[in-house]
């Protein structure tokens, strides 16, 4: 049974995923759109993890963040850094302070710190057995995709 706090967190993270996906579609700059795609992947992985599928969430993080980094590399390589951006260190500091304050307040007010459980020891033999026995096709596809991404990044970096 899901508690009301867990349901609220799940709905909030799903809402963030929706907002980030709208930003991906509507923003004209490919670099910012790709960064938002990574945030979509992270928030989607959080939703999947909260639903009780942590292994799928880990693969989502790997694939989405890898894809977003690859999109950023490709867009910067193809378009170059022709645009001039303004640097405002106070705006970034204010955004970081606001994000930290929000997360801290939500953690203490919502009692999220009570949900923390210390990490348990990991049996690597069991993980290796599950990956090689039950998830073998997924591991092969993931390894091939990550290898292709790395090779593509190297090829693009050598052309620069």
mmCIF file of C-alpha atoms in Angstrom:
data_model
loop_
_atom_site.group_PDB
_atom_site.id
_atom_site.type_symbol
_atom_site.label_atom_id
_atom_site.label_comp_id
_atom_site.label_asym_id
_atom_site.label_seq_id
_atom_site.Cartn_x
_atom_site.Cartn_y
_atom_site.Cartn_z
ATOM 1 C CA UNK A 1 0.000 0.000 0.000
ATOM 2 C CA UNK A 2 1.310 3.422 -0.947
ATOM 3 C CA UNK A 3 1.228 6.148 1.682
ATOM 4 C CA UNK A 4 -0.109 9.586 0.889
ATOM 5 C CA UNK A 5 3.402 11.047 1.166
ATOM 6 C CA UNK A 6 4.786 8.542 -1.358
ATOM 7 C CA UNK A 7 1.846 9.254 -3.668
ATOM 8 C CA UNK A 8 2.479 13.010 -3.395
ATOM 9 C CA UNK A 9 6.178 12.557 -4.178
ATOM 10 C CA UNK A 10 5.310 10.311 -7.135
ATOM 11 C CA UNK A 11 2.833 12.836 -8.517
ATOM 12 C CA UNK A 12 5.335 15.669 -8.001
ATOM 13 C CA UNK A 13 8.127 13.847 -9.810
ATOM 14 C CA UNK A 14 5.748 12.888 -12.629
ATOM 15 C CA UNK A 15 4.766 16.556 -12.898
ATOM 16 C CA UNK A 16 8.438 17.518 -13.153
ATOM 17 C CA UNK A 17 8.902 14.965 -15.928
ATOM 18 C CA UNK A 18 5.995 16.545 -17.791
ATOM 19 C CA UNK A 19 7.391 20.067 -17.368
ATOM 20 C CA UNK A 20 10.870 19.029 -18.510
ATOM 21 C CA UNK A 21 9.429 17.256 -21.544
ATOM 22 C CA UNK A 22 7.514 20.398 -22.511
ATOM 23 C CA UNK A 23 10.784 22.333 -22.207
ATOM 24 C CA UNK A 24 12.505 19.805 -24.515
ATOM 25 C CA UNK A 25 9.889 20.300 -27.198
ATOM 26 C CA UNK A 26 9.455 24.061 -26.942
ATOM 27 C CA UNK A 27 13.037 25.300 -26.476
ATOM 28 C CA UNK A 28 14.875 26.320 -29.632
ATOM 29 C CA UNK A 29 18.436 25.842 -28.397
ATOM 30 C CA UNK A 30 19.529 22.247 -28.926
ATOM 31 C CA UNK A 31 22.005 22.222 -26.045
ATOM 32 C CA UNK A 32 19.434 23.347 -23.480
ATOM 33 C CA UNK A 33 16.864 21.029 -24.983
ATOM 34 C CA UNK A 34 19.293 18.119 -24.658
ATOM 35 C CA UNK A 35 20.024 19.019 -21.043
ATOM 36 C CA UNK A 36 16.285 19.064 -20.382
ATOM 37 C CA UNK A 37 16.080 15.637 -22.007
ATOM 38 C CA UNK A 38 18.527 14.380 -19.387
ATOM 39 C CA UNK A 39 16.255 15.825 -16.695
ATOM 40 C CA UNK A 40 13.285 14.067 -18.310
ATOM 41 C CA UNK A 41 15.220 10.821 -18.113
ATOM 42 C CA UNK A 42 16.179 11.369 -14.488
ATOM 43 C CA UNK A 43 12.640 12.222 -13.425
ATOM 44 C CA UNK A 44 11.201 9.308 -15.401
ATOM 45 C CA UNK A 45 13.724 7.016 -13.758
ATOM 46 C CA UNK A 46 12.677 8.405 -10.379
ATOM 47 C CA UNK A 47 9.041 7.588 -11.145
ATOM 48 C CA UNK A 48 9.940 4.072 -12.249
ATOM 49 C CA UNK A 49 12.131 3.607 -9.169
ATOM 50 C CA UNK A 50 9.361 4.838 -6.877
ATOM 51 C CA UNK A 51 6.990 2.353 -8.497
ATOM 52 C CA UNK A 52 9.312 -0.439 -7.397
ATOM 53 C CA UNK A 53 11.515 -1.165 -10.411
ATOM 54 C CA UNK A 54 14.984 0.054 -9.399
ATOM 55 C CA UNK A 55 16.914 -1.923 -12.033
ATOM 56 C CA UNK A 56 14.827 -0.452 -14.842
ATOM 57 C CA UNK A 57 15.344 2.994 -13.283
ATOM 58 C CA UNK A 58 19.117 2.527 -13.365
ATOM 59 C CA UNK A 59 19.018 1.585 -17.046
ATOM 60 C CA UNK A 60 16.813 4.601 -17.789
ATOM 61 C CA UNK A 61 19.347 6.903 -16.143
ATOM 62 C CA UNK A 62 22.205 5.378 -18.110
ATOM 63 C CA UNK A 63 20.400 5.548 -21.449
ATOM 64 C CA UNK A 64 18.777 8.990 -21.076
ATOM 65 C CA UNK A 65 21.804 10.751 -19.656
ATOM 66 C CA UNK A 66 24.051 9.086 -22.250
ATOM 67 C CA UNK A 67 21.702 10.122 -25.042
ATOM 68 C CA UNK A 68 21.462 13.686 -23.756
ATOM 69 C CA UNK A 69 25.242 14.024 -23.516
ATOM 70 C CA UNK A 70 25.550 12.630 -27.030
ATOM 71 C CA UNK A 71 22.957 15.130 -28.330
ATOM 72 C CA UNK A 72 24.867 17.962 -26.690
ATOM 73 C CA UNK A 73 28.152 16.813 -28.232
ATOM 74 C CA UNK A 74 26.595 16.430 -31.678
ATOM 75 C CA UNK A 75 24.777 19.775 -31.565
ATOM 76 C CA UNK A 76 27.851 21.686 -30.381
ATOM 77 C CA UNK A 77 30.037 19.930 -32.962
ATOM 78 C CA UNK A 78 27.651 20.582 -35.828
ATOM 79 C CA UNK A 79 26.556 24.090 -34.945
ATOM 80 C CA UNK A 80 29.624 25.340 -33.119
ATOM 81 C CA UNK A 81 29.624 27.747 -30.229
ATOM 82 C CA UNK A 82 28.607 30.782 -32.269
ATOM 83 C CA UNK A 83 26.111 32.122 -29.742
ATOM 84 C CA UNK A 84 27.219 34.444 -26.991
ATOM 85 C CA UNK A 85 25.877 33.695 -23.562
ATOM 86 C CA UNK A 86 25.772 36.067 -20.665
ATOM 87 C CA UNK A 87 27.341 34.966 -17.420
ATOM 88 C CA UNK A 88 25.599 36.016 -14.247
ATOM 89 C CA UNK A 89 27.110 34.267 -11.239
ATOM 90 C CA UNK A 90 24.513 35.686 -8.841
ATOM 91 C CA UNK A 91 21.619 34.221 -10.806
ATOM 92 C CA UNK A 92 23.184 30.753 -10.667
ATOM 93 C CA UNK A 93 23.942 31.119 -6.971
ATOM 94 C CA UNK A 94 20.372 32.238 -6.283
ATOM 95 C CA UNK A 95 18.975 29.279 -8.246
ATOM 96 C CA UNK A 96 21.223 26.844 -6.360
ATOM 97 C CA UNK A 97 20.228 28.357 -2.998
ATOM 98 C CA UNK A 98 16.532 28.193 -3.907
ATOM 99 C CA UNK A 99 16.826 24.561 -5.007
ATOM 100 C CA UNK A 100 18.743 23.612 -1.856
ATOM 101 C CA UNK A 101 16.256 25.406 0.373
ATOM 102 C CA UNK A 102 13.286 23.784 -1.335
ATOM 103 C CA UNK A 103 14.715 20.280 -1.083
ATOM 104 C CA UNK A 104 15.719 20.819 2.549
ATOM 105 C CA UNK A 105 12.330 22.240 3.528
ATOM 106 C CA UNK A 106 10.444 19.463 1.749
ATOM 107 C CA UNK A 107 12.671 16.913 3.433
ATOM 108 C CA UNK A 108 12.093 18.225 6.930
ATOM 109 C CA UNK A 109 8.464 19.269 6.583
ATOM 110 C CA UNK A 110 7.409 16.156 4.700
ATOM 111 C CA UNK A 111 9.404 13.839 6.941
ATOM 112 C CA UNK A 112 11.295 12.396 3.990
ATOM 113 C CA UNK A 113 14.358 11.956 6.201
ATOM 114 C CA UNK A 114 12.437 9.214 8.023
ATOM 115 C CA UNK A 115 12.169 7.214 4.794
ATOM 116 C CA UNK A 116 15.952 6.894 4.585
ATOM 117 C CA UNK A 117 17.330 3.438 5.107
ATOM 118 C CA UNK A 118 21.057 2.891 5.368
ATOM 119 C CA UNK A 119 22.642 1.064 2.443
ATOM 120 C CA UNK A 120 22.652 -2.690 2.689
ATOM 121 C CA UNK A 121 25.635 -4.843 1.751
ATOM 122 C CA UNK A 122 25.591 -5.830 -1.891
ATOM 123 C CA UNK A 123 26.291 -9.360 -3.018
ATOM 124 C CA UNK A 124 28.007 -8.928 -6.369
ATOM 125 C CA UNK A 125 27.691 -12.618 -7.217
ATOM 126 C CA UNK A 126 23.910 -12.376 -7.039
ATOM 127 C CA UNK A 127 23.873 -9.261 -9.216
ATOM 128 C CA UNK A 128 26.173 -10.901 -11.777
ATOM 129 C CA UNK A 129 23.992 -14.013 -11.805
ATOM 130 C CA UNK A 130 20.815 -11.994 -12.395
ATOM 131 C CA UNK A 131 22.452 -9.941 -15.149
ATOM 132 C CA UNK A 132 23.917 -12.943 -16.959
ATOM 133 C CA UNK A 133 21.002 -15.334 -16.479
ATOM 134 C CA UNK A 134 17.784 -13.318 -16.411
ATOM 135 C CA UNK A 135 18.712 -10.084 -18.170
ATOM 136 C CA UNK A 136 21.223 -11.315 -20.730
ATOM 137 C CA UNK A 137 19.478 -9.830 -23.840
ATOM 138 C CA UNK A 138 19.025 -6.472 -22.103
ATOM 139 C CA UNK A 139 22.688 -6.342 -21.106
ATOM 140 C CA UNK A 140 23.792 -7.155 -24.679
ATOM 141 C CA UNK A 141 21.595 -4.431 -26.199
ATOM 142 C CA UNK A 142 22.680 -1.921 -23.556
ATOM 143 C CA UNK A 143 26.374 -2.729 -24.044
ATOM 144 C CA UNK A 144 26.060 -2.407 -27.825
ATOM 145 C CA UNK A 145 24.245 0.910 -27.499
ATOM 146 C CA UNK A 146 26.770 2.339 -25.064
ATOM 147 C CA UNK A 147 29.682 1.149 -27.204
ATOM 148 C CA UNK A 148 28.148 2.775 -30.285
ATOM 149 C CA UNK A 149 27.648 6.016 -28.352
ATOM 150 C CA UNK A 150 31.254 6.046 -27.172
ATOM 151 C CA UNK A 151 32.570 5.335 -30.672
ATOM 152 C CA UNK A 152 30.366 8.058 -32.150
ATOM 153 C CA UNK A 153 31.600 10.550 -29.547
ATOM 154 C CA UNK A 154 35.218 9.675 -30.308
ATOM 155 C CA UNK A 155 34.616 10.012 -34.052
ATOM 156 C CA UNK A 156 32.984 13.411 -33.625
ATOM 157 C CA UNK A 157 35.720 14.615 -31.286
ATOM 158 C CA UNK A 158 38.444 13.580 -33.776
ATOM 159 C CA UNK A 159 36.759 15.543 -36.602
ATOM 160 C CA UNK A 160 36.740 18.756 -34.570
#
